[in-house]
Amino acid sequence: YSIIFYPLMGLAGFNISGVDAQSLPRFGIFVAIGILYSVAMGIQAMFLASISPSAGTATLLASIVVLFEVLLGGFLINPASMPPAVLALRNLSPFNHAFCAMCLNELKDSPVPFEVSVELQGTWQSLSDLDGSTFLAALGVDQNATVLQHVSVLWLQMLGLAWLWHISTAYWFVPMSRWRRGMIQR
């Protein structure tokens, strides 16, 4: 989906006149972050499925976990409005690190080539030639962080989820039996 989505959005690696060879590595980083996030979420879903007593419970549990990750990831709720305790949970979300890495990849140190109309003191004004740091600040992304920092944390989260999945399948999951019965029999 990245190959289709990226040029349609007019992100840094592509523009209307064609591919910009100097910013093509941004596209590669974008795709790599997307793949890493997809693998991490797939492993998380498998872990949740392995500790659930039924497929219905696994689906419900995975939906709730992903909802909280998106909610706390900074995409739906601005981190500036989150209480400190909830803000600490934000770092546990793979979505947060993928979102921040993608935002930093696209917006850090780059001009944003469109105009934004905002209402200031009752009148509409148009702002143009905005810097990417304006949007990073509005989204609550730490501008001192790097893409590599967020990708490294996302990688570690993926490895941690893989370890949890391995432990749950090796010691907790009992095929063709509910997990409670499996735990009692051991």
Short mmCIF file of the C-alpha atoms (twelve columns), coordinates in Angstrom:
data_MODEL
# 
_entry.id   MODEL 
# 
loop_
_atom_site.group_PDB 
_atom_site.id 
_atom_site.type_symbol 
_atom_site.label_atom_id 
_atom_site.label_alt_id 
_atom_site.label_comp_id 
_atom_site.label_asym_id 
_atom_site.label_seq_id 
_atom_site.Cartn_x 
_atom_site.Cartn_y 
_atom_site.Cartn_z 
_atom_site.pdbx_PDB_model_num 
ATOM 1   C CA . TYR A 1   0.000   0.000   0.000   1 
ATOM 2   C CA . SER A 2   2.918   2.362   0.568   1 
ATOM 3   C CA . ILE A 3   3.770   2.477   -3.128  1 
ATOM 4   C CA . ILE A 4   0.221   3.650   -3.888  1 
ATOM 5   C CA . PHE A 5   -0.308  5.832   -0.817  1 
ATOM 6   C CA . TYR A 6   2.993   7.725   -0.809  1 
ATOM 7   C CA . PRO A 7   2.743   9.529   -4.170  1 
ATOM 8   C CA . LEU A 8   -0.985  10.203  -3.764  1 
ATOM 9   C CA . MET A 9   -0.280  12.108  -0.554  1 
ATOM 10  C CA . GLY A 10  2.499   14.131  -2.178  1 
ATOM 11  C CA . LEU A 11  4.979   13.219  0.537   1 
ATOM 12  C CA . ALA A 12  8.658   14.202  0.446   1 
ATOM 13  C CA . GLY A 13  9.964   11.603  -2.012  1 
ATOM 14  C CA . PHE A 14  7.433   12.345  -4.763  1 
ATOM 15  C CA . ASN A 15  5.881   15.398  -6.317  1 
ATOM 16  C CA . ILE A 16  3.608   16.111  -9.279  1 
ATOM 17  C CA . SER A 17  6.491   16.402  -11.747 1 
ATOM 18  C CA . GLY A 18  7.905   13.002  -10.784 1 
ATOM 19  C CA . VAL A 19  10.330  11.320  -8.428  1 
ATOM 20  C CA . ASP A 20  12.870  13.491  -6.649  1 
ATOM 21  C CA . ALA A 21  16.011  11.337  -6.563  1 
ATOM 22  C CA . GLN A 22  17.519  13.216  -3.604  1 
ATOM 23  C CA . SER A 23  14.592  12.480  -1.326  1 
ATOM 24  C CA . LEU A 24  13.945  8.943   -2.585  1 
ATOM 25  C CA . PRO A 25  15.626  7.468   0.545   1 
ATOM 26  C CA . ARG A 26  12.744  8.973   2.561   1 
ATOM 27  C CA . PHE A 27  10.397  6.736   0.625   1 
ATOM 28  C CA . GLY A 28  12.530  3.699   1.468   1 
ATOM 29  C CA . ILE A 29  12.522  4.639   5.152   1 
ATOM 30  C CA . PHE A 30  8.747   5.148   5.003   1 
ATOM 31  C CA . VAL A 31  8.259   1.654   3.545   1 
ATOM 32  C CA . ALA A 32  10.685  0.094   6.058   1 
ATOM 33  C CA . ILE A 33  8.856   1.698   9.002   1 
ATOM 34  C CA . GLY A 34  5.536   0.475   7.616   1 
ATOM 35  C CA . ILE A 35  6.844   -3.080  7.273   1 
ATOM 36  C CA . LEU A 36  8.369   -3.065  10.773  1 
ATOM 37  C CA . TYR A 37  5.120   -1.756  12.272  1 
ATOM 38  C CA . SER A 38  3.071   -4.377  10.404  1 
ATOM 39  C CA . VAL A 39  5.304   -7.192  11.644  1 
ATOM 40  C CA . ALA A 40  5.164   -5.869  15.232  1 
ATOM 41  C CA . MET A 41  1.371   -5.665  15.145  1 
ATOM 42  C CA . GLY A 42  1.120   -9.133  13.591  1 
ATOM 43  C CA . ILE A 43  3.261   -10.595 16.365  1 
ATOM 44  C CA . GLN A 44  1.181   -8.729  18.940  1 
ATOM 45  C CA . ALA A 45  -2.021  -10.172 17.452  1 
ATOM 46  C CA . MET A 46  -0.547  -13.676 17.537  1 
ATOM 47  C CA . PHE A 47  0.490   -13.204 21.168  1 
ATOM 48  C CA . LEU A 48  -2.995  -12.018 22.131  1 
ATOM 49  C CA . ALA A 49  -4.540  -14.928 20.217  1 
ATOM 50  C CA . SER A 50  -2.300  -17.433 21.985  1 
ATOM 51  C CA . ILE A 51  -3.390  -16.287 25.460  1 
ATOM 52  C CA . SER A 52  -7.087  -16.047 24.597  1 
ATOM 53  C CA . PRO A 53  -9.513  -18.884 25.312  1 
ATOM 54  C CA . SER A 54  -11.381 -18.469 21.996  1 
ATOM 55  C CA . ALA A 55  -11.172 -16.740 18.640  1 
ATOM 56  C CA . GLY A 56  -13.915 -14.304 19.625  1 
ATOM 57  C CA . THR A 57  -12.078 -13.296 22.778  1 
ATOM 58  C CA . ALA A 58  -8.847  -12.898 20.823  1 
ATOM 59  C CA . THR A 59  -10.538 -10.628 18.293  1 
ATOM 60  C CA . LEU A 60  -12.125 -8.501  21.007  1 
ATOM 61  C CA . LEU A 61  -8.900  -8.282  23.009  1 
ATOM 62  C CA . ALA A 62  -6.824  -7.361  19.942  1 
ATOM 63  C CA . SER A 63  -9.354  -4.690  18.928  1 
ATOM 64  C CA . ILE A 64  -9.283  -3.117  22.392  1 
ATOM 65  C CA . VAL A 65  -5.480  -3.175  22.600  1 
ATOM 66  C CA . VAL A 66  -5.081  -1.603  19.142  1 
ATOM 67  C CA . LEU A 67  -7.722  1.007   19.978  1 
ATOM 68  C CA . PHE A 68  -5.798  2.060   23.083  1 
ATOM 69  C CA . GLU A 69  -2.519  2.088   21.164  1 
ATOM 70  C CA . VAL A 70  -3.963  4.375   18.489  1 
ATOM 71  C CA . LEU A 71  -5.654  6.520   21.128  1 
ATOM 72  C CA . LEU A 72  -2.488  6.919   23.202  1 
ATOM 73  C CA . GLY A 73  -0.153  7.027   20.198  1 
ATOM 74  C CA . GLY A 74  -0.685  10.720  19.594  1 
ATOM 75  C CA . PHE A 75  -2.756  10.418  16.441  1 
ATOM 76  C CA . LEU A 76  -6.224  10.931  17.936  1 
ATOM 77  C CA . ILE A 77  -5.371  12.755  21.172  1 
ATOM 78  C CA . ASN A 78  -2.716  15.441  21.278  1 
ATOM 79  C CA . PRO A 79  -0.034  14.434  23.793  1 
ATOM 80  C CA . ALA A 80  -0.054  17.954  25.274  1 
ATOM 81  C CA . SER A 81  -3.543  17.284  26.643  1 
ATOM 82  C CA . MET A 82  -2.683  13.893  28.192  1 
ATOM 83  C CA . PRO A 83  -2.077  13.496  31.931  1 
ATOM 84  C CA . PRO A 84  1.493   12.437  32.850  1 
ATOM 85  C CA . ALA A 85  0.467   8.887   33.820  1 
ATOM 86  C CA . VAL A 86  -1.227  8.340   30.462  1 
ATOM 87  C CA . LEU A 87  1.666   10.004  28.655  1 
ATOM 88  C CA . ALA A 88  4.007   7.371   30.100  1 
ATOM 89  C CA . LEU A 89  1.809   4.621   28.590  1 
ATOM 90  C CA . ARG A 90  2.293   6.263   25.204  1 
ATOM 91  C CA . ASN A 91  5.824   4.877   25.005  1 
ATOM 92  C CA . LEU A 92  4.493   1.300   25.200  1 
ATOM 93  C CA . SER A 93  2.594   1.718   21.944  1 
ATOM 94  C CA . PRO A 94  4.245   0.485   18.737  1 
ATOM 95  C CA . PHE A 95  1.853   2.791   16.905  1 
ATOM 96  C CA . ASN A 96  3.352   5.806   18.689  1 
ATOM 97  C CA . HIS A 97  6.890   5.007   17.610  1 
ATOM 98  C CA . ALA A 98  5.896   4.195   14.025  1 
ATOM 99  C CA . PHE A 99  3.825   7.393   13.811  1 
ATOM 100 C CA . CYS A 100 6.612   9.553   15.277  1 
ATOM 101 C CA . ALA A 101 9.239   7.962   13.020  1 
ATOM 102 C CA . MET A 102 7.124   8.549   9.920   1 
ATOM 103 C CA . CYS A 103 6.382   12.144  10.936  1 
ATOM 104 C CA . LEU A 104 10.049  12.863  11.598  1 
ATOM 105 C CA . ASN A 105 11.025  11.218  8.320   1 
ATOM 106 C CA . GLU A 106 8.648   13.397  6.327   1 
ATOM 107 C CA . LEU A 107 8.512   16.680  8.215   1 
ATOM 108 C CA . LYS A 108 11.789  17.286  10.035  1 
ATOM 109 C CA . ASP A 109 13.813  20.067  8.379   1 
ATOM 110 C CA . SER A 110 11.515  20.288  5.375   1 
ATOM 111 C CA . PRO A 111 9.168   22.980  4.082   1 
ATOM 112 C CA . VAL A 112 5.499   22.125  3.769   1 
ATOM 113 C CA . PRO A 113 4.272   23.206  0.312   1 
ATOM 114 C CA . PHE A 114 0.658   24.110  1.025   1 
ATOM 115 C CA . GLU A 115 -1.404  26.799  2.650   1 
ATOM 116 C CA . VAL A 116 -3.388  26.456  5.829   1 
ATOM 117 C CA . SER A 117 -6.384  28.663  6.559   1 
ATOM 118 C CA . VAL A 118 -6.946  29.331  10.242  1 
ATOM 119 C CA . GLU A 119 -9.312  31.500  12.196  1 
ATOM 120 C CA . LEU A 120 -7.378  34.003  14.294  1 
ATOM 121 C CA . GLN A 121 -9.350  36.408  16.454  1 
ATOM 122 C CA . GLY A 122 -12.538 36.002  14.432  1 
ATOM 123 C CA . THR A 123 -11.028 36.429  10.960  1 
ATOM 124 C CA . TRP A 124 -9.737  33.812  8.567   1 
ATOM 125 C CA . GLN A 125 -6.095  34.133  7.639   1 
ATOM 126 C CA . SER A 126 -3.960  32.061  5.323   1 
ATOM 127 C CA . LEU A 127 -0.549  30.792  6.350   1 
ATOM 128 C CA . SER A 128 1.872   29.544  3.718   1 
ATOM 129 C CA . ASP A 129 5.436   28.270  3.518   1 
ATOM 130 C CA . LEU A 130 5.173   26.516  6.846   1 
ATOM 131 C CA . ASP A 131 8.121   24.572  8.209   1 
ATOM 132 C CA . GLY A 132 7.749   20.902  9.086   1 
ATOM 133 C CA . SER A 133 8.655   21.657  12.689  1 
ATOM 134 C CA . THR A 134 5.347   23.539  13.033  1 
ATOM 135 C CA . PHE A 135 3.414   20.366  12.341  1 
ATOM 136 C CA . LEU A 136 5.722   18.237  14.484  1 
ATOM 137 C CA . ALA A 137 5.097   20.573  17.420  1 
ATOM 138 C CA . ALA A 138 1.337   20.503  16.807  1 
ATOM 139 C CA . LEU A 139 1.389   16.684  16.769  1 
ATOM 140 C CA . GLY A 140 3.469   16.503  19.952  1 
ATOM 141 C CA . VAL A 141 6.442   14.793  18.281  1 
ATOM 142 C CA . ASP A 142 9.799   15.397  19.957  1 
ATOM 143 C CA . GLN A 143 11.828  17.301  17.364  1 
ATOM 144 C CA . ASN A 144 15.115  16.406  19.054  1 
ATOM 145 C CA . ALA A 145 14.470  12.711  18.481  1 
ATOM 146 C CA . THR A 146 15.603  10.921  15.360  1 
ATOM 147 C CA . VAL A 147 13.949  8.416   13.105  1 
ATOM 148 C CA . LEU A 148 16.561  5.862   14.151  1 
ATOM 149 C CA . GLN A 149 15.633  6.243   17.841  1 
ATOM 150 C CA . HIS A 150 11.974  5.507   17.175  1 
ATOM 151 C CA . VAL A 151 12.770  2.675   14.766  1 
ATOM 152 C CA . SER A 152 15.132  1.144   17.347  1 
ATOM 153 C CA . VAL A 153 12.435  1.238   20.033  1 
ATOM 154 C CA . LEU A 154 9.928   -0.218  17.560  1 
ATOM 155 C CA . TRP A 155 12.411  -2.994  16.752  1 
ATOM 156 C CA . LEU A 156 12.931  -3.737  20.470  1 
ATOM 157 C CA . GLN A 157 9.166   -3.788  21.021  1 
ATOM 158 C CA . MET A 158 8.820   -6.245  18.144  1 
ATOM 159 C CA . LEU A 159 11.487  -8.510  19.662  1 
ATOM 160 C CA . GLY A 160 9.830   -8.241  23.095  1 
ATOM 161 C CA . LEU A 161 6.451   -9.168  21.636  1 
ATOM 162 C CA . ALA A 162 8.044   -12.092 19.791  1 
ATOM 163 C CA . TRP A 163 9.560   -13.291 23.072  1 
ATOM 164 C CA . LEU A 164 6.170   -13.000 24.831  1 
ATOM 165 C CA . TRP A 165 4.536   -14.880 21.970  1 
ATOM 166 C CA . HIS A 166 7.142   -17.635 22.224  1 
ATOM 167 C CA . ILE A 167 6.684   -17.926 26.011  1 
ATOM 168 C CA . SER A 168 2.897   -17.981 25.682  1 
ATOM 169 C CA . THR A 169 2.915   -20.664 22.999  1 
ATOM 170 C CA . ALA A 170 5.554   -22.780 24.725  1 
ATOM 171 C CA . TYR A 171 4.173   -22.695 28.269  1 
ATOM 172 C CA . TRP A 172 0.625   -21.367 28.241  1 
ATOM 173 C CA . PHE A 173 -1.169  -22.350 25.062  1 
ATOM 174 C CA . VAL A 174 -2.667  -25.838 24.906  1 
ATOM 175 C CA . PRO A 175 -4.071  -26.782 21.491  1 
ATOM 176 C CA . MET A 176 -7.684  -27.980 21.329  1 
ATOM 177 C CA . SER A 177 -8.289  -27.023 24.954  1 
ATOM 178 C CA . ARG A 178 -9.200  -23.919 26.857  1 
ATOM 179 C CA . TRP A 179 -6.204  -22.282 28.505  1 
ATOM 180 C CA . ARG A 180 -7.654  -22.559 32.015  1 
ATOM 181 C CA . ARG A 181 -7.980  -26.319 31.685  1 
ATOM 182 C CA . GLY A 182 -4.470  -26.442 30.247  1 
ATOM 183 C CA . MET A 183 -3.044  -24.528 33.217  1 
ATOM 184 C CA . ILE A 184 -4.815  -26.809 35.716  1 
ATOM 185 C CA . GLN A 185 -3.516  -29.984 34.033  1 
ATOM 186 C CA . ARG A 186 0.133   -28.878 34.169  1 
# 
